[in-house]
Amino acid sequence: QVQLVQSGAEVKKPGASVRVSCKASGYTFTTYNINWVRQATGQGLEWMGWMNPYSGHTGYAQKFQGRVTITRDTSISTAYMELSSLRSEDTAVYYCARVGRDGYNYGEDYWGQGTLVTVSS
Amino acid sequence: DIVMTQSPDSLAVSLGERATIKCKSSQGLLYTSNNRDYLTWYQQKPGQPPKLLIYWASTRESGVPDRFSGSGSGTDFTLTISSLQAEDVAVYYCQQFYSTPYTFGQGTKLEI
């Protein structure tokens, strides 16, 4: 069965960086895009960016340009999201999600369990 | 960026009754290459990641009960739960998958 398992919770100081991992299993990692979405406590969903694991191509929401980097290691079917220059407003649960497709991409069909990143001095 | 606006922000419906949630996009979501509207609906329960319910505006994801249906085209879309069950209490989000960034609506909290 398809699973995305994320790394554990992190506590970071303002200005630091955080890297969250997302290990995929149950399908061929390189055949589906991976998106990253975050959610502050009690707030809505915010889309951050995408990656094609086959080519390594990425795209980021303008809000995060210059601060976020999405990478992958295909040998271990794992995607990574690194966010730098952290501030308190970045405190949120970060999700990775597989992008389903039926000839064309259509939405995030499988999600990781989420990783809580807390930014506090 | 495409702005997604849901209404209402919250909704209380009795068990067995119909629930209707609307989503409006700031521009059309129709992909002419496959004649599909790139609008997706998710359900999120507390402490859980979102669950994909409906994609391409009206295609139900495998395993989703048939009481959930999606409709609409262009810029106006609707999620309908035909007969509310207790387990449907959740926050519902629409998302456009037409162009990046794939923006979400603000969410609609559905209660009994």
mmCIF file of C-alpha atoms in Angstrom:
data_model
loop_
_atom_site.group_PDB
_atom_site.id
_atom_site.type_symbol
_atom_site.label_atom_id
_atom_site.label_comp_id
_atom_site.label_asym_id
_atom_site.label_seq_id
_atom_site.Cartn_x
_atom_site.Cartn_y
_atom_site.Cartn_z
ATOM 1 C CA GLN A 1 0.000 0.000 0.000
ATOM 2 C CA VAL A 2 1.132 3.535 -0.695
ATOM 3 C CA GLN A 3 2.720 5.225 2.309
ATOM 4 C CA LEU A 4 4.529 8.478 2.906
ATOM 5 C CA VAL A 5 6.365 8.559 6.225
ATOM 6 C CA GLN A 6 7.767 11.869 7.415
ATOM 7 C CA SER A 7 10.500 12.675 9.896
ATOM 8 C CA GLY A 8 9.765 13.691 13.452
ATOM 9 C CA ALA A 9 8.922 16.991 15.070
ATOM 10 C CA GLU A 10 11.517 19.750 15.130
ATOM 11 C CA VAL A 11 12.125 22.780 17.335
ATOM 12 C CA LYS A 12 14.230 25.523 15.786
ATOM 13 C CA LYS A 13 15.383 28.996 16.699
ATOM 14 C CA PRO A 14 14.543 31.994 14.536
ATOM 15 C CA GLY A 15 16.984 32.317 11.645
ATOM 16 C CA ALA A 16 17.801 28.617 11.563
ATOM 17 C CA SER A 17 16.914 26.090 8.848
ATOM 18 C CA VAL A 18 14.908 22.882 9.013
ATOM 19 C CA ARG A 19 14.859 19.864 6.743
ATOM 20 C CA VAL A 20 11.871 17.522 6.708
ATOM 21 C CA SER A 21 12.085 14.134 5.016
ATOM 22 C CA CYS A 22 9.329 12.115 3.348
ATOM 23 C CA LYS A 23 9.980 8.445 2.599
ATOM 24 C CA ALA A 24 7.733 6.873 -0.002
ATOM 25 C CA SER A 25 6.834 3.203 -0.271
ATOM 26 C CA GLY A 26 4.301 1.033 -2.057
ATOM 27 C CA TYR A 27 4.761 2.609 -5.475
ATOM 28 C CA THR A 28 7.524 3.658 -7.862
ATOM 29 C CA PHE A 29 8.826 6.885 -6.353
ATOM 30 C CA THR A 30 9.925 8.442 -9.631
ATOM 31 C CA THR A 31 6.556 8.180 -11.358
ATOM 32 C CA TYR A 32 4.506 10.629 -9.261
ATOM 33 C CA ASN A 33 5.198 14.229 -8.324
ATOM 34 C CA ILE A 34 5.493 15.223 -4.663
ATOM 35 C CA ASN A 35 3.958 18.432 -3.293
ATOM 36 C CA TRP A 36 4.579 20.107 0.050
ATOM 37 C CA VAL A 37 1.772 21.792 1.985
ATOM 38 C CA ARG A 38 1.824 23.413 5.414
ATOM 39 C CA GLN A 39 -0.811 24.209 8.006
ATOM 40 C CA ALA A 40 -0.422 26.524 10.970
ATOM 41 C CA THR A 41 -2.338 25.516 14.085
ATOM 42 C CA GLY A 42 -6.043 26.123 13.593
ATOM 43 C CA GLN A 43 -5.463 27.562 10.124
ATOM 44 C CA GLY A 44 -5.989 26.462 6.552
ATOM 45 C CA LEU A 45 -3.788 24.653 4.064
ATOM 46 C CA GLU A 46 -0.983 26.479 2.280
ATOM 47 C CA TRP A 47 0.673 24.997 -0.807
ATOM 48 C CA MET A 48 4.449 25.470 -0.856
ATOM 49 C CA GLY A 49 5.911 23.737 -3.877
ATOM 50 C CA TRP A 50 6.313 20.631 -6.022
ATOM 51 C CA MET A 51 8.967 18.274 -7.308
ATOM 52 C CA ASN A 52 9.188 15.746 -10.113
ATOM 53 C CA PRO A 53 11.240 12.947 -8.517
ATOM 54 C CA TYR A 54 12.272 11.549 -11.896
ATOM 55 C CA SER A 55 13.813 14.742 -13.277
ATOM 56 C CA GLY A 56 14.379 16.636 -10.045
ATOM 57 C CA HIS A 57 12.525 19.626 -11.472
ATOM 58 C CA THR A 58 10.893 21.812 -8.836
ATOM 59 C CA GLY A 59 8.572 24.786 -8.513
ATOM 60 C CA TYR A 60 7.829 26.970 -5.528
ATOM 61 C CA ALA A 61 5.118 29.348 -4.440
ATOM 62 C CA GLN A 62 6.315 32.928 -4.763
ATOM 63 C CA LYS A 63 5.866 33.430 -1.020
ATOM 64 C CA PHE A 64 8.606 30.882 -0.303
ATOM 65 C CA GLN A 65 10.967 31.601 -3.201
ATOM 66 C CA GLY A 66 14.529 31.867 -1.987
ATOM 67 C CA ARG A 67 13.761 30.184 1.351
ATOM 68 C CA VAL A 68 12.521 26.736 0.363
ATOM 69 C CA THR A 69 14.354 23.937 -1.425
ATOM 70 C CA ILE A 70 12.828 20.591 -2.358
ATOM 71 C CA THR A 71 15.184 17.744 -3.223
ATOM 72 C CA ARG A 72 15.138 13.979 -3.428
ATOM 73 C CA ASP A 73 17.266 10.864 -3.102
ATOM 74 C CA THR A 74 15.844 8.326 -5.516
ATOM 75 C CA SER A 75 18.041 5.526 -4.131
ATOM 76 C CA ILE A 76 15.989 5.589 -0.921
ATOM 77 C CA SER A 77 12.699 6.930 -2.352
ATOM 78 C CA THR A 78 12.837 9.990 -0.142
ATOM 79 C CA ALA A 79 11.922 13.616 -0.742
ATOM 80 C CA TYR A 80 13.160 16.504 1.364
ATOM 81 C CA MET A 81 11.900 19.998 2.050
ATOM 82 C CA GLU A 82 14.300 22.512 3.539
ATOM 83 C CA LEU A 83 13.088 25.881 4.789
ATOM 84 C CA SER A 84 15.626 28.500 5.794
ATOM 85 C CA SER A 85 15.632 31.800 7.694
ATOM 86 C CA LEU A 86 12.897 30.503 9.933
ATOM 87 C CA ARG A 87 10.609 32.897 11.766
ATOM 88 C CA SER A 88 7.834 32.354 14.268
ATOM 89 C CA GLU A 89 5.220 32.499 11.500
ATOM 90 C CA ASP A 90 6.731 29.318 10.028
ATOM 91 C CA THR A 91 5.508 27.313 13.018
ATOM 92 C CA ALA A 92 3.209 24.775 11.381
ATOM 93 C CA VAL A 93 2.627 21.170 10.448
ATOM 94 C CA TYR A 94 4.369 20.399 7.163
ATOM 95 C CA TYR A 95 2.949 17.713 4.896
ATOM 96 C CA CYS A 96 4.324 15.941 1.871
ATOM 97 C CA ALA A 97 1.773 14.540 -0.539
ATOM 98 C CA ARG A 98 1.866 12.437 -3.671
ATOM 99 C CA VAL A 99 0.202 13.927 -6.734
ATOM 100 C CA GLY A 100 -2.279 11.512 -8.227
ATOM 101 C CA ARG A 101 -2.731 11.308 -11.923
ATOM 102 C CA ASP A 102 -5.002 9.634 -14.402
ATOM 103 C CA GLY A 103 -3.194 10.641 -17.514
ATOM 104 C CA TYR A 104 -3.133 14.128 -16.014
ATOM 105 C CA ASN A 105 -2.349 15.299 -12.487
ATOM 106 C CA TYR A 106 -5.466 15.872 -10.417
ATOM 107 C CA GLY A 107 -4.723 16.354 -6.732
ATOM 108 C CA GLU A 108 -2.815 15.131 -3.717
ATOM 109 C CA ASP A 109 -4.007 11.548 -3.285
ATOM 110 C CA TYR A 110 -1.709 10.278 -0.522
ATOM 111 C CA TRP A 111 -0.360 12.340 2.347
ATOM 112 C CA GLY A 112 2.336 11.952 4.924
ATOM 113 C CA GLN A 113 1.394 12.082 8.585
ATOM 114 C CA GLY A 114 2.742 15.606 8.967
ATOM 115 C CA THR A 115 5.767 17.039 10.748
ATOM 116 C CA LEU A 116 5.362 19.761 13.358
ATOM 117 C CA VAL A 117 8.014 22.437 13.080
ATOM 118 C CA THR A 118 8.097 24.879 15.965
ATOM 119 C CA VAL A 119 10.116 28.072 15.669
ATOM 120 C CA SER A 120 10.810 29.632 19.031
ATOM 121 C CA SER A 121 13.613 31.482 20.740
ATOM 122 C CA ASP B 1 -2.228 33.504 -8.178
ATOM 123 C CA ILE B 2 -5.735 32.050 -8.416
ATOM 124 C CA VAL B 3 -7.813 32.959 -5.380
ATOM 125 C CA MET B 4 -10.212 30.321 -4.059
ATOM 126 C CA THR B 5 -13.136 31.462 -1.921
ATOM 127 C CA GLN B 6 -15.389 29.043 -0.064
ATOM 128 C CA SER B 7 -18.790 29.660 1.446
ATOM 129 C CA PRO B 8 -19.926 29.413 4.084
ATOM 130 C CA ASP B 9 -17.029 29.429 6.572
ATOM 131 C CA SER B 10 -19.010 27.119 8.816
ATOM 132 C CA LEU B 11 -22.139 25.079 8.470
ATOM 133 C CA ALA B 12 -24.360 23.101 10.840
ATOM 134 C CA VAL B 13 -26.501 20.361 9.335
ATOM 135 C CA SER B 14 -28.689 17.730 10.973
ATOM 136 C CA LEU B 15 -27.927 14.054 10.593
ATOM 137 C CA GLY B 16 -29.454 12.687 7.412
ATOM 138 C CA GLU B 17 -29.846 16.132 5.876
ATOM 139 C CA ARG B 18 -28.034 17.580 2.863
ATOM 140 C CA ALA B 19 -24.919 19.703 3.212
ATOM 141 C CA THR B 20 -23.772 22.036 0.448
ATOM 142 C CA ILE B 21 -20.442 23.832 0.288
ATOM 143 C CA LYS B 22 -19.512 26.273 -2.449
ATOM 144 C CA CYS B 23 -16.161 27.225 -3.920
ATOM 145 C CA LYS B 24 -15.444 30.054 -6.325
ATOM 146 C CA SER B 25 -12.214 30.593 -8.223
ATOM 147 C CA SER B 26 -10.897 33.943 -9.424
ATOM 148 C CA GLN B 27 -10.380 32.502 -12.896
ATOM 149 C CA GLY B 28 -11.599 29.525 -14.898
ATOM 150 C CA LEU B 29 -10.181 26.081 -14.134
ATOM 151 C CA LEU B 30 -11.060 24.312 -17.375
ATOM 152 C CA TYR B 31 -8.147 22.529 -19.043
ATOM 153 C CA THR B 32 -9.033 22.440 -22.722
ATOM 154 C CA SER B 33 -6.578 19.601 -23.436
ATOM 155 C CA ASN B 34 -8.792 17.108 -21.604
ATOM 156 C CA ASN B 35 -11.958 19.190 -21.043
ATOM 157 C CA ARG B 36 -11.678 18.857 -17.262
ATOM 158 C CA ASP B 37 -12.110 21.456 -14.541
ATOM 159 C CA TYR B 38 -9.096 21.203 -12.250
ATOM 160 C CA LEU B 39 -10.930 21.539 -8.958
ATOM 161 C CA THR B 40 -10.294 19.148 -6.079
ATOM 162 C CA TRP B 41 -12.119 18.691 -2.766
ATOM 163 C CA TYR B 42 -10.563 17.428 0.480
ATOM 164 C CA GLN B 43 -11.892 16.441 3.879
ATOM 165 C CA GLN B 44 -9.756 17.004 6.957
ATOM 166 C CA LYS B 45 -10.546 15.665 10.400
ATOM 167 C CA PRO B 46 -8.751 16.913 13.538
ATOM 168 C CA GLY B 47 -5.209 15.634 13.874
ATOM 169 C CA GLN B 48 -5.237 14.021 10.434
ATOM 170 C CA PRO B 49 -3.889 15.007 7.023
ATOM 171 C CA PRO B 50 -6.416 15.934 4.359
ATOM 172 C CA LYS B 51 -8.162 13.186 2.419
ATOM 173 C CA LEU B 52 -8.904 13.583 -1.277
ATOM 174 C CA LEU B 53 -12.630 13.219 -1.986
ATOM 175 C CA ILE B 54 -13.360 14.588 -5.446
ATOM 176 C CA TYR B 55 -11.127 15.586 -8.345
ATOM 177 C CA TRP B 56 -11.749 17.154 -11.732
ATOM 178 C CA ALA B 57 -14.735 18.818 -10.048
ATOM 179 C CA SER B 58 -16.948 15.734 -10.095
ATOM 180 C CA THR B 59 -14.885 12.508 -10.128
ATOM 181 C CA ARG B 60 -15.133 10.673 -6.839
ATOM 182 C CA GLU B 61 -11.873 9.208 -5.533
ATOM 183 C CA SER B 62 -11.849 5.438 -5.120
ATOM 184 C CA GLY B 63 -13.390 4.390 -1.803
ATOM 185 C CA VAL B 64 -15.223 7.655 -1.160
ATOM 186 C CA PRO B 65 -18.896 7.076 -0.272
ATOM 187 C CA ASP B 66 -21.354 8.002 -2.991
ATOM 188 C CA ARG B 67 -23.141 10.460 -0.683
ATOM 189 C CA PHE B 68 -20.297 12.831 -1.610
ATOM 190 C CA SER B 69 -20.657 14.492 -4.995
ATOM 191 C CA GLY B 70 -19.080 17.414 -6.782
ATOM 192 C CA SER B 71 -20.484 19.658 -9.460
ATOM 193 C CA GLY B 72 -19.851 22.902 -11.251
ATOM 194 C CA SER B 73 -17.645 24.234 -13.984
ATOM 195 C CA GLY B 74 -15.710 27.334 -14.952
ATOM 196 C CA THR B 75 -15.370 29.306 -11.740
ATOM 197 C CA ASP B 76 -18.211 28.007 -9.547
ATOM 198 C CA PHE B 77 -18.171 24.633 -7.862
ATOM 199 C CA THR B 78 -20.178 22.770 -5.225
ATOM 200 C CA LEU B 79 -19.537 19.873 -2.873
ATOM 201 C CA THR B 80 -22.703 18.117 -1.743
ATOM 202 C CA ILE B 81 -23.120 15.544 0.989
ATOM 203 C CA SER B 82 -26.512 14.040 0.301
ATOM 204 C CA SER B 83 -27.257 12.588 3.731
ATOM 205 C CA LEU B 84 -24.965 13.744 6.509
ATOM 206 C CA GLN B 85 -23.418 11.083 8.708
ATOM 207 C CA ALA B 86 -21.728 11.679 12.060
ATOM 208 C CA GLU B 87 -18.347 10.759 10.596
ATOM 209 C CA ASP B 88 -18.625 13.580 8.030
ATOM 210 C CA VAL B 89 -17.925 16.221 10.669
ATOM 211 C CA ALA B 90 -14.723 17.800 9.394
ATOM 212 C CA VAL B 91 -13.258 20.794 7.611
ATOM 213 C CA TYR B 92 -13.625 20.726 3.837
ATOM 214 C CA TYR B 93 -11.239 22.448 1.445
ATOM 215 C CA CYS B 94 -11.334 23.079 -2.259
ATOM 216 C CA GLN B 95 -8.094 23.418 -4.222
ATOM 217 C CA GLN B 96 -7.402 24.474 -7.775
ATOM 218 C CA PHE B 97 -4.977 22.222 -9.644
ATOM 219 C CA TYR B 98 -5.029 24.339 -12.779
ATOM 220 C CA SER B 99 -1.838 26.305 -12.273
ATOM 221 C CA THR B 100 0.858 26.679 -9.645
ATOM 222 C CA PRO B 101 0.687 27.689 -6.878
ATOM 223 C CA TYR B 102 -2.121 25.188 -6.330
ATOM 224 C CA THR B 103 -4.107 27.372 -3.979
ATOM 225 C CA PHE B 104 -6.677 26.217 -1.444
ATOM 226 C CA GLY B 105 -9.885 27.762 -0.260
ATOM 227 C CA GLN B 106 -9.976 28.916 3.367
ATOM 228 C CA GLY B 107 -11.963 25.874 4.461
ATOM 229 C CA THR B 108 -15.536 25.191 5.580
ATOM 230 C CA LYS B 109 -16.148 23.691 9.004
ATOM 231 C CA LEU B 110 -19.038 21.245 8.908
ATOM 232 C CA GLU B 111 -20.781 20.431 12.170
ATOM 233 C CA ILE B 112 -23.890 18.627 13.267
#
